[in-house]
């Protein structure tokens, strides 16, 4: 097998240990003689996976017993709609922090459900940095504040959060969940698609404070209702069984690799290596995000000429580097360095970048 270095933005690289474990178990899950692909979601085996995954996630993020963990389908995009459907009731306002493409999509969906307001925005800075959370303007009828912790396309990330007191704080953590530690008790609801740091596409994780469930609007379909999913332990309908199984393996992988704090240190070293290669290139490589808001997950950068960027991508592909083309809306280059990407893989990339500069700089 050719060596491939996977810098895709999501679905993204998975640890080889986890994939080997899947391979080993695919025909016989824990001695049952059945595959994970063919067991019932009502079986005791799946119940154990579902329960253990909830517990592991709570332990790793130090989440108190006041929260429910749900495993749902439809990706983070469905959460853009579910959040306002559940909590944006008549006469209330959904206050959104606008930080780029993904917050924009969340706002667009909320606008179809009810009234929204922009609590803070970095649109004037072309979303090169994250908005200032310390000077948010909150509408007096705010039902919740919504923010996106990491903007996957622009490569920006909040370095710290704010406490909104009595007002529920809701976060899309799709592209940085479990990459760093944070105080989960500040948040009333967190959601994240699994396909970056936590497994494969098909499952979205929702962590919701139980008191939020009493606020759920009565006039929405059951399948969109957080309370219905919480009351049935994420078994209201057939869950994404294989996806939750992969999440389970990924959570154990994070635990076995020292937990979130150790993963965070590793992620910081990886990001520092890439950003220092960019910053020390004398302007050959240019970071696209404001240094104060740089993401440790998605490193966006460019080279001064389009032709050189094309050449860079061509040569990178020949060397086995995959997924370095920037998102179609942003152009340029992007290296996504989620939890499963190793320091050694980042080092191989920065060595390639240094060599490319030597030849074309
Ligand atoms: N939010 C963020 C921050 C994302 O990066 C993405 C996907 N890249 C989404 C939401 C949408 O996720 P999905 O495709 O799972 O609906």
XYZ file of C-alpha atoms and ligand atoms in Angstrom:
377
model
C 0.000 0.000 0.000
C 1.361 3.471 -0.925
C 1.953 5.764 2.019
C -0.737 8.437 2.099
C -0.815 11.460 4.400
C -4.465 12.405 4.846
C -5.105 16.134 5.437
C -8.760 16.037 4.383
C -11.195 18.436 6.082
C -13.856 15.840 6.802
C -14.515 13.004 6.446
C -10.948 12.920 7.647
C -8.143 10.565 8.566
C -8.813 7.953 11.236
C -6.154 6.309 13.421
C -4.865 3.138 11.782
C -5.285 1.302 15.129
C -9.015 2.063 15.053
C -9.435 0.932 11.458
C -7.584 -2.296 12.175
C -9.880 -2.920 15.121
C -12.914 -2.424 12.881
C -11.404 -4.806 10.347
C -10.807 -7.416 13.011
C -14.334 -7.163 14.444
C -16.323 -6.625 11.266
C -17.324 -10.285 10.912
C -17.634 -11.090 14.575
C -18.516 -8.406 17.110
C -17.165 -9.377 20.511
C -17.709 -13.102 19.988
C -21.373 -12.758 18.984
C -20.766 -14.299 15.559
C -22.614 -11.306 14.113
C -21.303 -8.179 12.435
C -21.913 -4.693 13.835
C -23.560 -4.120 10.440
C -26.256 -6.709 11.124
C -27.075 -6.505 14.835
C -30.326 -5.046 16.082
C -30.234 -1.595 17.609
C -32.381 -3.105 20.388
C -29.813 -5.821 21.130
C -27.902 -5.885 24.414
C -24.659 -5.551 22.452
C -25.736 -2.280 20.864
C -27.230 -1.051 24.136
C -23.806 -1.565 25.736
C -22.072 0.378 22.937
C -24.628 3.203 23.153
C -24.368 3.465 26.965
C -20.597 3.174 27.076
C -20.168 5.829 24.377
C -22.337 8.270 26.323
C -20.310 7.632 29.480
C -16.952 7.911 27.708
C -17.909 11.212 26.113
C -19.048 12.560 29.473
C -15.826 11.439 31.158
C -13.534 12.830 28.452
C -15.272 16.203 28.395
C -15.896 16.215 32.166
C -19.611 16.682 31.663
C -21.818 16.539 34.723
C -24.857 14.320 35.206
C -27.066 17.331 34.361
C -26.458 16.611 30.657
C -27.789 14.048 28.181
C -25.674 12.738 25.318
C -27.574 11.940 22.114
C -26.434 10.195 18.938
C -28.534 11.440 16.031
C -28.470 11.479 12.240
C -28.583 14.191 9.598
C -25.197 15.753 10.343
C -24.517 19.104 11.916
C -26.632 20.676 9.171
C -29.766 19.124 10.696
C -28.749 20.700 14.016
C -28.786 24.113 12.290
C -32.539 23.522 11.924
C -33.225 21.537 15.102
C -31.825 24.176 17.455
C -34.282 26.891 16.369
C -37.152 24.420 15.883
C -36.807 23.345 19.513
C -35.924 26.622 21.223
C -36.808 29.609 19.027
C -40.392 30.084 20.139
C -42.686 32.983 19.173
C -41.637 36.323 20.603
C -38.082 35.156 21.289
C -34.897 35.881 19.387
C -32.074 33.547 18.431
C -28.827 35.494 18.912
C -26.057 34.311 16.620
C -22.335 34.949 16.588
C -21.426 35.276 12.905
C -17.915 34.005 12.243
C -17.983 32.650 8.687
C -19.517 30.084 6.357
C -20.770 27.628 8.969
C -22.273 30.170 11.354
C -23.866 31.712 8.241
C -25.573 28.419 7.439
C -26.851 28.108 11.005
C -28.255 31.658 10.826
C -29.915 31.026 7.444
C -31.787 28.019 8.867
C -32.831 29.844 12.039
C -34.248 32.687 9.929
C -36.701 30.206 8.411
C -37.993 29.344 11.883
C -38.112 32.639 13.749
C -36.488 35.936 14.597
C -32.719 36.158 14.784
C -30.193 38.808 15.706
C -26.431 39.061 15.244
C -24.765 39.204 18.654
C -21.259 39.678 17.253
C -19.744 39.403 13.795
C -16.392 39.460 12.082
C -17.836 39.973 8.602
C -16.112 43.393 8.379
C -12.796 41.557 8.754
C -13.783 39.127 5.966
C -14.045 36.470 8.697
C -10.272 36.292 8.956
C -10.700 36.415 12.716
C -13.261 35.361 15.268
C -15.747 37.956 16.577
C -15.186 39.598 19.957
C -17.324 37.696 22.478
C -16.624 40.151 25.295
C -18.723 42.898 23.648
C -21.675 40.887 22.398
C -24.909 42.799 21.934
C -27.687 40.560 23.165
C -31.290 41.235 22.254
C -33.415 41.452 25.450
C -35.635 38.608 24.190
C -32.729 36.291 23.447
C -33.731 32.604 23.656
C -30.140 31.389 23.200
C -26.755 32.459 21.892
C -25.283 30.290 19.145
C -21.639 30.190 18.119
C -19.334 28.084 15.936
C -16.168 27.227 17.830
C -14.033 26.453 14.755
C -14.697 27.724 11.247
C -13.448 24.818 9.160
C -13.207 26.711 5.859
C -11.517 29.953 6.991
C -9.313 28.141 9.531
C -10.323 30.314 12.476
C -11.071 29.191 16.025
C -12.160 30.828 19.256
C -9.264 30.810 21.687
C -11.616 31.288 24.661
C -15.324 31.484 25.318
C -17.650 33.600 27.364
C -20.169 32.909 30.063
C -23.667 33.985 29.060
C -25.100 33.434 32.557
C -28.796 32.535 32.487
C -28.971 32.699 28.704
C -28.307 29.287 27.139
C -25.095 29.094 25.114
C -25.218 26.690 22.161
C -22.181 25.670 20.118
C -21.428 23.937 16.854
C -18.178 22.120 17.676
C -18.151 19.960 14.553
C -14.538 20.650 13.663
C -12.860 20.870 17.056
C -14.728 18.714 19.549
C -12.357 16.672 21.747
C -9.330 18.485 20.315
C -8.849 20.655 23.409
C -10.213 21.053 26.898
C -12.882 23.631 27.732
C -15.424 24.216 30.458
C -18.493 22.355 29.202
C -20.622 23.721 32.051
C -20.798 27.095 30.224
C -22.759 25.460 27.421
C -26.398 24.383 27.370
C -26.121 22.463 24.130
C -23.161 21.317 22.035
C -23.391 19.514 18.720
C -20.781 18.032 16.423
C -20.774 15.861 13.332
C -18.501 12.879 13.960
C -16.597 12.807 10.673
C -13.626 14.927 11.731
C -12.456 14.076 15.233
C -14.821 11.312 16.181
C -15.318 8.781 13.443
C -17.198 8.626 10.169
C -20.070 10.612 8.711
C -23.604 9.548 9.578
C -23.762 10.390 13.251
C -23.995 13.728 14.999
C -23.380 14.070 18.706
C -25.595 16.304 20.801
C -24.807 17.134 24.418
C -27.774 18.876 25.978
C -28.431 20.164 29.473
C -31.510 18.482 30.841
C -33.226 21.756 31.845
C -33.233 22.732 28.156
C -35.507 19.808 27.413
C -38.336 21.490 29.340
C -38.149 24.437 26.947
C -38.654 22.388 23.808
C -41.424 23.702 21.581
C -44.470 21.412 21.588
C -45.250 21.965 17.918
C -42.493 20.118 16.138
C -42.272 16.625 14.660
C -40.994 13.979 17.082
C -37.969 13.177 14.939
C -36.772 16.780 15.368
C -37.533 16.895 19.104
C -34.577 16.697 21.524
C -36.845 15.624 24.373
C -38.173 12.653 22.388
C -34.620 11.520 21.558
C -33.430 12.020 25.148
C -36.404 10.123 26.609
C -35.675 7.163 24.361
C -31.916 7.107 24.954
C -31.221 7.904 21.267
C -33.334 4.892 20.271
C -36.476 6.700 19.102
C -35.837 5.281 15.648
C -33.030 3.149 14.199
C -29.818 4.939 15.128
C -26.661 5.003 12.963
C -25.379 1.796 14.595
C -22.068 1.546 12.753
C -21.369 5.255 13.248
C -21.923 5.038 16.997
C -19.706 1.935 17.145
C -16.911 3.931 15.449
C -17.447 6.840 17.852
C -17.069 4.314 20.665
C -13.711 3.134 19.291
C -12.535 6.707 18.720
C -13.452 7.725 22.282
C -11.454 4.777 23.618
C -8.555 5.763 21.358
C -8.594 9.292 22.817
C -8.770 7.880 26.357
C -5.905 5.462 25.654
C -3.829 8.299 24.229
C -3.932 10.265 27.466
C -7.343 11.931 27.187
C -8.222 15.402 25.957
C -5.376 17.262 27.709
C -2.723 15.050 26.084
C -4.436 15.265 22.686
C -4.577 19.062 23.091
C -0.819 19.275 23.719
C -0.154 17.158 20.649
C -2.516 19.228 18.521
C -0.780 22.418 19.652
C 2.646 21.043 18.657
C 1.295 20.015 15.253
C -0.281 23.439 14.638
C 2.832 25.289 15.895
C 4.978 23.320 13.471
C 2.819 24.216 10.486
C 2.300 27.877 11.419
C 6.000 28.399 12.140
C 6.864 26.934 8.718
C 4.454 29.459 7.167
C 5.636 32.417 9.290
C 9.317 31.688 8.805
C 9.049 31.344 5.023
C 9.794 35.046 4.468
C 6.413 35.575 2.809
C 6.598 32.588 0.420
C 3.740 30.955 2.336
C 1.048 33.238 3.765
C -1.295 32.341 6.597
C -4.887 33.272 5.690
C -6.319 33.632 9.199
C -5.492 36.409 11.663
C -2.786 35.032 13.993
C -4.997 35.726 17.049
C -7.722 33.415 15.701
C -5.701 30.684 14.068
C -7.235 27.242 14.183
C -5.295 24.281 15.530
C -7.473 22.035 13.328
C -7.549 23.669 9.889
C -4.404 25.483 8.797
C -5.261 27.738 5.822
C -2.474 29.230 3.766
C -1.543 30.424 0.312
C 1.402 30.964 -2.009
C 1.770 34.283 -3.840
C 0.980 32.911 -7.307
C -1.880 30.697 -8.468
C 0.513 28.757 -10.688
C 2.745 27.901 -7.751
C -0.276 26.779 -5.702
C -1.270 24.459 -8.558
C 2.287 23.141 -8.781
C 2.341 22.685 -4.987
C -0.849 20.598 -5.105
C 0.424 18.519 -8.014
C 3.727 17.741 -6.329
C 2.071 17.187 -2.965
C -0.210 14.565 -4.538
C 2.822 12.816 -6.064
C 4.349 12.632 -2.579
C 1.173 11.118 -1.111
C -0.246 14.269 0.564
C -4.022 14.212 0.188
C -6.665 16.864 0.859
C -4.548 20.040 0.753
C -6.721 22.015 -1.665
C -8.592 24.829 0.080
C -12.401 24.700 0.217
C -13.978 25.768 -3.082
C -15.343 28.961 -1.429
C -11.964 29.988 0.001
C -9.450 28.701 -2.551
C -5.745 28.475 -1.708
C -4.519 25.640 0.522
C -5.662 23.999 3.737
C -4.142 21.298 5.898
C -6.684 19.787 8.274
C -4.850 18.286 11.210
C -7.538 16.670 13.323
C -6.796 14.408 16.274
C -5.859 11.365 14.174
C -3.226 13.226 12.126
C 0.142 12.532 13.729
C 3.003 14.930 14.454
C 5.136 12.837 12.087
C 2.642 13.373 9.266
C 2.746 17.139 9.919
C 6.553 17.003 9.940
C 6.538 15.196 6.568
C 4.321 17.994 5.215
C 6.482 20.832 6.578
C 9.626 19.118 5.195
C 7.903 18.986 1.818
C 6.892 22.668 2.151
C 10.488 23.687 2.986
C 11.827 21.715 0.034
C 9.216 23.181 -2.317
C 10.174 26.686 -1.185
C 13.868 25.956 -1.736
C 13.140 24.993 -5.321
C 10.554 27.648 -6.224
C 11.013 30.474 -3.707
N -20.391 22.927 11.029
C -19.068 22.908 10.773
C -18.159 23.739 11.618
C -18.565 22.099 9.751
O -17.257 22.060 9.504
C -19.464 21.306 8.993
C -18.986 20.366 7.902
N -17.761 20.569 7.393
C -20.829 21.400 9.283
C -21.251 22.196 10.303
C -21.844 20.612 8.482
O -21.737 19.296 8.822
P -22.541 18.119 8.080
O -21.968 18.006 6.715
O -22.266 16.948 8.964
O -23.969 18.485 8.056
